[in-house]
Tab-separated table of C-alpha atoms and ligand atoms in Angstrom:
chain	number	residue	atom	x	y	z
U	1	UNK	CA	-12.235	8.513	-17.726
U	2	UNK	CA	-15.305	6.922	-16.505
U	3	UNK	CA	-15.706	3.083	-17.398
U	4	UNK	CA	-18.911	1.680	-17.280
U	5	UNK	CA	-19.820	-1.733	-15.281
U	6	UNK	CA	-22.343	-3.699	-15.483
U	7	UNK	CA	-23.992	-5.818	-12.920
U	8	UNK	CA	-22.494	-9.641	-11.947
U	9	UNK	CA	-24.448	-11.907	-10.347
U	10	UNK	CA	-22.154	-15.161	-10.925
U	11	UNK	CA	-18.288	-15.838	-10.708
U	12	UNK	CA	-16.122	-18.059	-11.591
U	13	UNK	CA	-12.089	-18.071	-12.712
U	14	UNK	CA	-8.602	-18.933	-11.598
U	15	UNK	CA	-6.481	-15.922	-11.551
U	16	UNK	CA	-3.249	-14.578	-10.219
U	17	UNK	CA	-3.024	-10.888	-9.431
U	18	UNK	CA	0.344	-9.155	-9.503
U	19	UNK	CA	2.823	-8.589	-7.867
U	20	UNK	CA	3.136	-6.682	-4.201
U	21	UNK	CA	2.890	-3.661	-4.566
U	22	UNK	CA	5.381	-3.172	-1.485
U	23	UNK	CA	7.509	-5.157	-1.611
U	24	UNK	CA	8.166	-4.653	-5.119
U	25	UNK	CA	9.304	-0.560	-4.114
U	26	UNK	CA	11.963	-2.124	-1.353
U	27	UNK	CA	13.112	-4.204	-3.395
U	28	UNK	CA	14.162	-1.861	-6.139
U	29	UNK	CA	15.526	0.542	-3.833
U	30	UNK	CA	17.858	-2.293	-1.923
U	31	UNK	CA	19.099	-3.003	-5.277
U	32	UNK	CA	19.999	-0.014	-5.542
U	33	UNK	CA	21.927	0.273	-2.201
U	34	UNK	CA	23.169	-3.604	-2.453
U	35	UNK	CA	26.578	-4.823	-3.611
U	36	UNK	CA	25.935	-6.554	-6.678
U	37	UNK	CA	23.161	-8.217	-9.441
U	38	UNK	CA	19.492	-8.184	-7.784
U	39	UNK	CA	17.111	-10.128	-10.293
U	40	UNK	CA	13.548	-9.027	-9.204
U	41	UNK	CA	11.423	-11.995	-9.960
U	42	UNK	CA	7.355	-11.177	-9.723
U	43	UNK	CA	7.373	-6.830	-9.820
U	44	UNK	CA	4.572	-5.502	-9.916
U	45	UNK	CA	4.744	-3.542	-13.467
U	46	UNK	CA	2.660	0.038	-12.277
U	47	UNK	CA	2.778	3.290	-11.898
U	48	UNK	CA	3.714	4.175	-8.701
U	49	UNK	CA	6.695	1.354	-8.371
U	50	UNK	CA	7.983	2.779	-12.447
U	51	UNK	CA	8.229	5.879	-10.427
U	52	UNK	CA	10.901	4.265	-7.428
U	53	UNK	CA	12.812	2.558	-10.769
U	54	UNK	CA	12.594	5.958	-13.058
U	55	UNK	CA	14.410	7.505	-9.215
U	56	UNK	CA	17.453	5.045	-9.107
U	57	UNK	CA	17.923	5.463	-12.557
U	58	UNK	CA	18.283	8.766	-11.696
U	59	UNK	CA	20.487	8.418	-9.528
U	60	UNK	CA	22.842	6.294	-12.099
U	61	UNK	CA	21.294	3.102	-11.224
U	62	UNK	CA	21.066	0.900	-14.112
U	63	UNK	CA	18.258	-0.821	-14.218
U	64	UNK	CA	16.765	-3.355	-17.115
U	65	UNK	CA	12.839	-3.541	-16.901
U	66	UNK	CA	11.463	-6.814	-18.547
U	67	UNK	CA	8.184	-8.215	-18.263
U	68	UNK	CA	7.875	-8.989	-14.098
U	69	UNK	CA	11.842	-9.876	-14.384
U	70	UNK	CA	14.021	-6.948	-13.770
U	71	UNK	CA	17.404	-6.536	-12.802
U	72	UNK	CA	19.066	-3.831	-10.911
U	73	UNK	CA	22.632	-3.339	-11.416
U	74	UNK	CA	23.471	-2.530	-7.935
U	75	UNK	CA	26.341	0.910	-6.609
U	76	UNK	CA	26.899	-0.211	-3.237
U	77	UNK	CA	25.999	2.543	0.148
U	78	UNK	CA	28.126	4.901	-1.789
U	79	UNK	CA	27.729	4.769	-5.014
U	80	UNK	CA	24.389	6.951	-5.299
U	81	UNK	CA	24.497	10.021	-8.405
U	82	UNK	CA	23.997	13.519	-8.077
U	83	UNK	CA	20.303	13.450	-10.664
U	84	UNK	CA	20.205	16.040	-13.192
U	85	UNK	CA	16.842	16.726	-12.746
U	86	UNK	CA	14.431	16.316	-10.007
U	87	UNK	CA	13.246	12.530	-8.473
U	88	UNK	CA	9.528	12.375	-9.373
U	89	UNK	CA	8.312	10.130	-7.374
U	90	UNK	CA	4.084	10.730	-9.343
U	91	UNK	CA	1.485	9.821	-7.164
U	92	UNK	CA	4.030	6.946	-4.754
U	93	UNK	CA	3.488	7.750	-1.273
U	94	UNK	CA	6.394	4.671	-0.716
U	95	UNK	CA	8.687	6.108	-3.226
U	96	UNK	CA	8.680	9.786	-1.864
U	97	UNK	CA	8.695	8.887	2.263
U	98	UNK	CA	11.058	5.540	1.263
U	99	UNK	CA	14.045	7.489	-0.947
U	100	UNK	CA	13.415	9.806	1.602
U	101	UNK	CA	15.526	7.767	3.966
U	102	UNK	CA	17.832	7.122	0.766
U	103	UNK	CA	18.352	10.783	-0.596
U	104	UNK	CA	19.154	12.425	2.963
U	105	UNK	CA	22.373	9.695	3.863
U	106	UNK	CA	23.697	11.191	0.291
U	107	UNK	CA	26.212	13.560	0.040
U	108	UNK	CA	25.376	15.589	-2.234
U	109	UNK	CA	22.096	17.802	-2.186
U	110	UNK	CA	18.447	16.670	-4.384
U	111	UNK	CA	15.294	16.963	-4.745
U	112	UNK	CA	11.212	15.121	-5.469
U	113	UNK	CA	8.246	15.771	-5.533
U	114	UNK	CA	5.024	14.158	-6.807
U	115	UNK	CA	1.577	14.564	-8.422
U	116	UNK	CA	-1.197	16.821	-7.595
U	117	UNK	CA	-2.039	14.205	-5.368
U	118	UNK	CA	1.430	13.691	-3.185
U	119	UNK	CA	2.492	17.151	-2.984
U	120	UNK	CA	-0.366	17.222	-0.507
U	121	UNK	CA	-0.055	14.168	2.288
U	122	UNK	CA	1.997	15.003	5.341
U	123	UNK	CA	5.644	14.332	4.730
U	124	UNK	CA	6.708	15.576	8.408
U	125	UNK	CA	6.194	12.244	10.079
U	126	UNK	CA	10.148	11.598	7.799
U	127	UNK	CA	11.692	14.947	7.849
U	128	UNK	CA	11.255	14.963	11.545
U	129	UNK	CA	13.217	11.894	12.793
U	130	UNK	CA	15.944	12.116	9.697
U	131	UNK	CA	16.706	15.550	10.958
U	132	UNK	CA	16.973	14.182	14.393
U	133	UNK	CA	19.564	11.516	12.465
U	134	UNK	CA	21.564	15.025	11.579
U	135	UNK	CA	19.887	15.783	7.666
U	136	UNK	CA	19.433	19.185	6.334
U	137	UNK	CA	15.371	18.066	4.913
U	138	UNK	CA	13.366	21.550	3.826
U	139	UNK	CA	9.860	20.407	3.118
U	140	UNK	CA	7.229	23.321	2.216
U	141	UNK	CA	5.556	25.029	5.313
U	142	UNK	CA	3.263	22.206	5.846
U	143	UNK	CA	5.168	19.774	6.235
U	144	UNK	CA	4.594	18.658	2.345
U	145	UNK	CA	7.254	18.220	-0.827
U	146	UNK	CA	8.322	19.144	-2.688
U	147	UNK	CA	11.528	18.291	-0.207
U	148	UNK	CA	14.957	19.688	-0.536
U	149	UNK	CA	18.303	17.582	0.622
U	150	UNK	CA	20.951	18.691	1.391
U	151	UNK	CA	24.806	16.948	2.231
U	152	UNK	CA	23.719	16.161	6.275
U	153	UNK	CA	26.716	18.889	7.423
U	154	UNK	CA	28.084	16.410	9.934
U	155	UNK	CA	27.153	13.327	8.971
U	156	UNK	CA	23.597	11.386	9.996
U	157	UNK	CA	23.487	10.113	13.323
U	158	UNK	CA	21.690	7.188	15.095
U	159	UNK	CA	18.756	7.636	16.881
U	160	UNK	CA	16.652	5.167	19.102
U	161	UNK	CA	12.848	6.360	17.457
U	162	UNK	CA	9.254	5.497	19.000
U	163	UNK	CA	7.034	6.433	16.403
U	164	UNK	CA	4.248	7.793	17.075
U	165	UNK	CA	2.055	6.434	14.508
U	166	UNK	CA	2.231	2.915	13.280
U	167	UNK	CA	3.371	3.285	9.855
U	168	UNK	CA	5.574	0.492	7.869
U	169	UNK	CA	7.037	4.483	5.404
U	170	UNK	CA	7.703	6.105	8.346
U	171	UNK	CA	10.105	3.086	10.294
U	172	UNK	CA	11.006	1.902	6.137
U	173	UNK	CA	12.651	5.564	6.095
U	174	UNK	CA	13.830	5.435	8.885
U	175	UNK	CA	15.699	1.852	8.956
U	176	UNK	CA	16.474	3.411	6.066
U	177	UNK	CA	18.719	6.099	6.769
U	178	UNK	CA	20.026	4.141	9.816
U	179	UNK	CA	22.750	2.064	6.288
U	180	UNK	CA	23.458	5.922	6.012
U	181	UNK	CA	24.356	6.827	9.696
U	182	UNK	CA	27.046	6.038	12.298
U	183	UNK	CA	25.739	3.387	14.860
U	184	UNK	CA	22.796	1.468	15.529
U	185	UNK	CA	19.632	3.180	14.846
U	186	UNK	CA	16.083	1.731	16.078
U	187	UNK	CA	12.533	2.403	15.266
U	188	UNK	CA	10.301	1.567	18.329
U	189	UNK	CA	7.129	0.134	17.211
U	190	UNK	CA	4.331	-0.366	19.787
U	191	UNK	CA	1.664	-1.130	16.450
U	192	UNK	CA	3.069	-4.068	14.300
U	193	UNK	CA	2.890	-2.118	10.858
U	194	UNK	CA	3.851	-4.283	7.732
U	195	UNK	CA	7.154	-5.386	7.955
U	196	UNK	CA	8.108	-5.829	5.105
U	197	UNK	CA	11.521	-3.589	5.143
U	198	UNK	CA	12.737	-5.196	7.326
U	199	UNK	CA	12.790	-8.826	6.774
U	200	UNK	CA	14.765	-7.903	3.489
U	201	UNK	CA	17.191	-6.111	4.656
U	202	UNK	CA	17.678	-9.511	7.114
U	203	UNK	CA	17.107	-7.531	10.038
U	204	UNK	CA	15.655	-9.508	13.204
U	205	UNK	CA	13.229	-6.976	15.403
U	206	UNK	CA	13.143	-7.611	18.404
U	207	UNK	CA	9.683	-8.472	20.840
U	208	UNK	CA	11.201	-5.828	24.569
U	209	UNK	CA	8.038	-5.029	27.326
U	210	UNK	CA	5.372	-4.928	24.606
U	211	UNK	CA	7.007	-2.679	21.534
U	212	UNK	CA	8.816	-4.586	18.477
U	213	UNK	CA	12.785	-2.591	18.314
U	214	UNK	CA	14.157	-2.433	15.115
U	215	UNK	CA	18.149	-1.671	14.709
U	216	UNK	CA	20.532	-1.779	12.016
U	217	UNK	CA	24.118	-0.843	11.892
U	218	UNK	CA	25.308	1.594	10.044
U	219	UNK	CA	27.437	1.129	7.289
U	220	UNK	CA	27.506	-2.020	6.720
U	221	UNK	CA	27.540	-2.738	2.949
U	222	UNK	CA	25.368	-6.115	2.001
U	223	UNK	CA	25.482	-7.937	-1.296
U	224	UNK	CA	23.188	-8.446	-3.439
U	225	UNK	CA	20.070	-11.282	-2.461
U	226	UNK	CA	17.246	-12.542	-5.819
U	227	UNK	CA	13.793	-11.508	-4.395
U	228	UNK	CA	9.790	-13.329	-5.448
U	229	UNK	CA	7.548	-10.843	-4.949
U	230	UNK	CA	4.206	-12.806	-4.245
U	231	UNK	CA	0.710	-10.665	-5.101
U	232	UNK	CA	-0.407	-8.125	-3.103
U	233	UNK	CA	-2.431	-9.323	-1.060
U	234	UNK	CA	-4.677	-5.544	-0.942
U	235	UNK	CA	-4.830	-6.832	-4.793
U	236	UNK	CA	-6.580	-10.339	-3.914
U	237	UNK	CA	-8.391	-8.187	-1.447
U	238	UNK	CA	-10.980	-6.803	-4.534
U	239	UNK	CA	-11.177	-10.367	-5.574
U	240	UNK	CA	-12.154	-12.003	-2.520
U	241	UNK	CA	-14.943	-9.648	-1.541
U	242	UNK	CA	-16.233	-8.879	-5.488
U	243	UNK	CA	-17.148	-13.286	-4.679
U	244	UNK	CA	-18.156	-13.386	-1.202
U	245	UNK	CA	-20.917	-10.709	-1.973
U	246	UNK	CA	-21.872	-12.007	-5.679
U	247	UNK	CA	-25.157	-14.174	-5.758
U	248	UNK	CA	-23.063	-17.650	-6.829
U	249	UNK	CA	-19.047	-17.461	-6.914
U	250	UNK	CA	-16.383	-19.354	-6.493
U	251	UNK	CA	-12.862	-18.068	-7.448
U	252	UNK	CA	-8.951	-19.210	-6.349
U	253	UNK	CA	-6.734	-16.376	-6.362
U	254	UNK	CA	-3.380	-18.066	-6.766
U	255	UNK	CA	0.241	-16.790	-5.245
U	256	UNK	CA	-0.563	-14.260	-2.633
U	257	UNK	CA	1.381	-13.261	-0.150
U	258	UNK	CA	0.041	-14.262	3.218
U	259	UNK	CA	2.285	-11.531	5.609
U	260	UNK	CA	1.107	-11.573	9.333
U	261	UNK	CA	1.373	-7.981	9.591
U	262	UNK	CA	-0.879	-7.594	5.578
U	263	UNK	CA	-4.261	-10.070	5.887
U	264	UNK	CA	-5.819	-8.976	9.258
U	265	UNK	CA	-8.352	-8.191	6.151
U	266	UNK	CA	-8.159	-11.785	5.450
U	267	UNK	CA	-9.749	-12.481	9.510
U	268	UNK	CA	-12.127	-9.431	9.200
U	269	UNK	CA	-14.143	-11.176	6.087
U	270	UNK	CA	-14.050	-14.449	7.632
U	271	UNK	CA	-15.845	-13.583	11.093
U	272	UNK	CA	-17.947	-12.226	8.885
U	273	UNK	CA	-19.011	-15.812	8.169
U	274	UNK	CA	-17.225	-15.724	4.203
U	275	UNK	CA	-16.545	-18.806	3.046
U	276	UNK	CA	-12.465	-18.440	2.416
U	277	UNK	CA	-9.676	-21.437	2.283
U	278	UNK	CA	-5.668	-21.075	1.600
U	279	UNK	CA	-4.632	-24.047	0.432
U	280	UNK	CA	-1.368	-24.924	-0.914
U	281	UNK	CA	0.292	-22.626	1.534
U	282	UNK	CA	4.771	-22.676	1.357
U	283	UNK	CA	7.418	-20.021	1.901
U	284	UNK	CA	9.710	-18.187	-1.258
U	285	UNK	CA	11.999	-16.149	-0.700
U	286	UNK	CA	11.044	-16.033	3.171
U	287	UNK	CA	7.690	-14.849	2.414
U	288	UNK	CA	4.486	-17.110	3.083
U	289	UNK	CA	2.626	-17.068	-0.316
U	290	UNK	CA	-0.513	-19.608	-0.467
U	291	UNK	CA	-2.977	-19.681	-2.552
U	292	UNK	CA	-6.959	-18.117	-1.782
U	293	UNK	CA	-9.849	-20.046	-2.295
U	294	UNK	CA	-12.975	-18.155	-1.701
U	295	UNK	CA	-17.410	-19.189	-2.400
U	296	UNK	CA	-19.991	-16.479	-2.179
U	297	UNK	CA	-21.285	-15.683	1.418
U	298	UNK	CA	-23.400	-14.162	3.430
U	299	UNK	CA	-21.922	-12.192	5.688
U	300	UNK	CA	-22.696	-10.490	8.654
U	301	UNK	CA	-21.191	-7.497	10.363
U	302	UNK	CA	-19.127	-7.818	13.610
U	303	UNK	CA	-18.089	-5.399	15.686
U	304	UNK	CA	-15.976	-2.165	15.647
U	305	UNK	CA	-12.716	-2.200	13.183
U	306	UNK	CA	-10.063	-0.312	15.728
U	307	UNK	CA	-7.442	0.019	17.997
U	308	UNK	CA	-4.329	-2.018	16.808
U	309	UNK	CA	-5.640	-4.093	13.567
U	310	UNK	CA	-5.876	-0.612	11.655
U	311	UNK	CA	-2.639	-0.099	10.968
U	312	UNK	CA	-2.622	-4.534	9.532
U	313	UNK	CA	-5.770	-3.514	7.049
U	314	UNK	CA	-5.250	0.283	6.282
U	315	UNK	CA	-5.035	0.411	2.636
U	316	UNK	CA	-8.357	-2.961	2.858
U	317	UNK	CA	-10.790	-0.381	5.180
U	318	UNK	CA	-12.897	0.509	1.614
U	319	UNK	CA	-13.257	-2.751	0.431
U	320	UNK	CA	-14.190	-4.330	4.059
U	321	UNK	CA	-16.574	-0.770	3.963
U	322	UNK	CA	-18.259	-2.270	0.390
U	323	UNK	CA	-18.010	-6.980	2.261
U	324	UNK	CA	-19.628	-4.592	4.825
U	325	UNK	CA	-22.420	-2.643	3.306
U	326	UNK	CA	-23.522	-5.810	1.419
U	327	UNK	CA	-23.848	-7.519	4.977
U	328	UNK	CA	-26.312	-7.399	7.887
U	329	UNK	CA	-26.056	-5.740	10.524
U	330	UNK	CA	-23.883	-2.418	12.067
U	331	UNK	CA	-20.516	-2.106	10.218
U	332	UNK	CA	-18.091	0.611	11.411
U	333	UNK	CA	-14.404	2.014	11.765
U	334	UNK	CA	-12.674	3.520	14.375
U	335	UNK	CA	-9.189	4.524	14.987
U	336	UNK	CA	-8.659	5.103	10.924
U	337	UNK	CA	-8.265	9.264	11.256
U	338	UNK	CA	-4.290	8.146	9.295
U	339	UNK	CA	-7.116	6.454	6.454
U	340	UNK	CA	-7.673	11.085	5.176
U	341	UNK	CA	-3.680	11.378	4.247
U	342	UNK	CA	-4.339	8.464	1.811
U	343	UNK	CA	-4.146	8.919	-2.764
U	344	UNK	CA	-7.710	10.708	-0.821
U	345	UNK	CA	-8.964	11.569	1.749
U	346	UNK	CA	-10.561	7.220	2.026
U	347	UNK	CA	-12.814	8.063	4.986
U	348	UNK	CA	-14.533	10.993	3.001
U	349	UNK	CA	-14.146	9.168	-0.559
U	350	UNK	CA	-15.782	6.286	1.173
U	351	UNK	CA	-18.897	7.830	3.042
U	352	UNK	CA	-19.135	9.543	-0.611
U	353	UNK	CA	-19.131	6.387	-2.230
U	354	UNK	CA	-21.674	4.083	0.562
U	355	UNK	CA	-24.312	7.421	-0.062
U	356	UNK	CA	-24.333	7.447	-3.661
U	357	UNK	CA	-25.137	3.265	-2.685
U	358	UNK	CA	-28.733	4.754	-1.147
U	359	UNK	CA	-26.909	4.190	2.889
U	360	UNK	CA	-27.098	6.421	5.228
U	361	UNK	CA	-24.151	7.186	6.806
U	362	UNK	CA	-22.124	8.986	9.833
U	363	UNK	CA	-18.602	10.412	8.825
U	364	UNK	CA	-16.359	10.234	12.294
U	365	UNK	CA	-12.849	12.458	12.180
U	366	UNK	CA	-11.309	8.912	12.377
U	367	UNK	CA	-13.387	6.884	10.528
U	368	UNK	CA	-17.946	6.023	9.922
U	369	UNK	CA	-19.899	3.950	10.567
U	370	UNK	CA	-23.827	2.646	8.888
U	371	UNK	CA	-26.217	0.222	9.090
U	372	UNK	CA	-26.633	-0.481	5.336
U	373	UNK	CA	-30.709	-0.959	4.331
U	374	UNK	CA	-31.864	-0.881	1.118
U	375	UNK	CA	-29.289	0.232	-1.972
U	376	UNK	CA	-29.665	1.921	-5.121
U	377	UNK	CA	-30.172	-0.608	-8.577
U	378	UNK	CA	-27.481	1.300	-10.195
U	379	UNK	CA	-25.366	4.983	-9.229
U	380	UNK	CA	-22.924	6.386	-9.972
U	381	UNK	CA	-19.214	6.287	-7.712
U	382	UNK	CA	-16.385	8.773	-7.853
U	383	UNK	CA	-12.608	7.553	-7.168
U	384	UNK	CA	-11.352	10.436	-6.487
U	385	UNK	CA	-8.202	9.528	-8.545
U	386	UNK	CA	-7.866	7.115	-5.723
U	387	UNK	CA	-6.925	3.562	-7.761
U	388	UNK	CA	-8.533	1.657	-4.082
U	389	UNK	CA	-11.055	3.578	-3.855
U	390	UNK	CA	-12.096	2.927	-7.915
U	391	UNK	CA	-11.617	-0.660	-7.902
U	392	UNK	CA	-13.126	-1.103	-4.075
U	393	UNK	CA	-16.431	0.453	-5.966
U	394	UNK	CA	-15.632	-1.343	-9.339
U	395	UNK	CA	-16.250	-4.093	-6.667
U	396	UNK	CA	-19.372	-2.896	-5.230
U	397	UNK	CA	-21.079	-2.590	-8.938
U	398	UNK	CA	-20.996	-6.124	-9.809
U	399	UNK	CA	-23.397	-6.350	-6.834
U	400	UNK	CA	-26.203	-3.797	-8.048
U	401	UNK	CA	-29.133	-4.586	-10.449
U	402	UNK	CA	-27.950	-2.294	-13.590
U	403	UNK	CA	-25.457	-0.409	-15.122
U	404	UNK	CA	-22.776	1.812	-12.787
U	405	UNK	CA	-21.197	4.070	-13.397
U	406	UNK	CA	-16.872	5.175	-12.689
U	407	UNK	CA	-15.771	8.165	-12.917
U	408	UNK	CA	-11.787	8.332	-13.648
U	409	UNK	CA	-11.189	4.350	-13.369
U	410	UNK	CA	-7.930	4.631	-15.257
U	411	UNK	CA	-6.394	5.752	-11.876
U	412	UNK	CA	-6.565	2.325	-10.863
U	413	UNK	CA	-2.653	2.386	-12.529
U	414	UNK	CA	-1.389	3.420	-10.073
U	415	UNK	CA	-0.760	-0.651	-8.432
U	416	UNK	CA	-2.636	-2.878	-11.125
U	417	UNK	CA	-3.230	-1.440	-14.736
U	418	UNK	CA	-4.724	-5.190	-15.835
U	419	UNK	CA	-7.462	-4.854	-12.919
U	420	UNK	CA	-10.944	-4.182	-15.230
U	421	UNK	CA	-10.290	-6.932	-16.921
U	422	UNK	CA	-9.055	-9.122	-15.406
U	423	UNK	CA	-12.313	-8.351	-12.821
U	424	UNK	CA	-14.277	-8.375	-16.073
U	425	UNK	CA	-12.537	-12.072	-17.111
U	426	UNK	CA	-14.534	-13.583	-14.050
U	427	UNK	CA	-18.093	-13.155	-15.012
U	428	UNK	CA	-20.101	-16.065	-16.524
J	501	S3P	C1	2.735	0.864	2.657
J	501	S3P	C2	2.627	1.565	4.781
J	501	S3P	C3	1.973	2.152	4.354
J	501	S3P	C4	0.293	1.290	2.781
J	501	S3P	C5	0.500	1.385	1.807
J	501	S3P	C6	1.750	1.391	2.104
J	501	S3P	C7	4.138	0.902	2.770
J	501	S3P	O1	1.109	3.149	4.845
J	501	S3P	O2	-0.724	2.083	3.620
J	501	S3P	O3	-0.466	1.999	1.254
J	501	S3P	O4	4.536	0.103	1.324
J	501	S3P	O5	5.274	0.444	4.152
J	501	S3P	P1	1.578	4.395	5.768
J	501	S3P	O6	2.893	4.093	5.823
J	501	S3P	O7	1.469	5.133	5.442
J	501	S3P	O8	0.943	3.431	6.865
């Protein structure tokens, strides 16, 4: 659906954002293969994590879903059941890639697919290491879904795998498969990616000559533990940028996750001159959380965003580009080729919408660069069916002079169903 987006120069409010998407997926998967009952509070009720819940139900797991509290009746490592139909990951890459690690270790065949966007996304990155572990996984010739899993002829065995690209999804798929493998599976990371899986599994990464090694011992049954899901920093990022670029804003976003592998965007925005402070910092369920206070600021683009920081800010690059569009100087992103393999080609999508703002953009294979000059007073944005593109440029629309339009705005339901209402609740 198309959505009209009115400009707003005064933003005030004290809000919370829904639960972390990455942690919500993992809590459901880990609860399903634990022994005992897992209580998840703060669960993200949005299309993506609901896809994980539905897949787990098909695998025979009983799940009682309340508003934001859900109960998983864990089946232990070896009692998932053969589903009666193909598993549907919807739009969710996290569901497909992480669940593949679990499916590879089952003694029954399964098939998993997804929507028109997900079936185009690369799956070779998980299929290859899973095959190295002995899994019988089949994909389309292009290395895409549907994926078919057959019982591994001689069971899964441990591998030591150096990640060729920084990816928490690939790392997690291997660690989850490692739970079903014989021996100790090791994942070696040269660039850190989000570490929720290892934290939630209680694993201790070891630093070894500039790389991080995460080891998981196969066959170990785990007892259920409760999970308290913090507010999603990636969702908070949209409101933080909205407040920074508004003429007159002061907002508080409460209880957001401050895991260091996720909040590189706060450093980027602070370096740009953003007035951002963190209050009430505390640790809940092993994750640092806090309240973020943001005031309107005059932003200045700094040097190129490239190298090691990219994995940390990968989901926030679209909204950082929006901050860059309302700042002085050159904004540049490099080394972010994987952005082309997200829910849509996010490099192309960001460049398209920046151009719709009247900005001349240089597009590279692995990024983009621009220096904002004169911004249009209103425009038509395209979400390309991608939730983060819709939300990022929904924020840009607030900072224009007249009403704009977002095409296909409903895709925010993937990660943040009340996004538009919450954004409008800040407008004064
Ligand atoms: C995620 C990892 C990232 C991120 C995605 C969620 C996760 O993907 O972009 O939104 O929960 O592990 P990659 O592992 O492909 O970088």
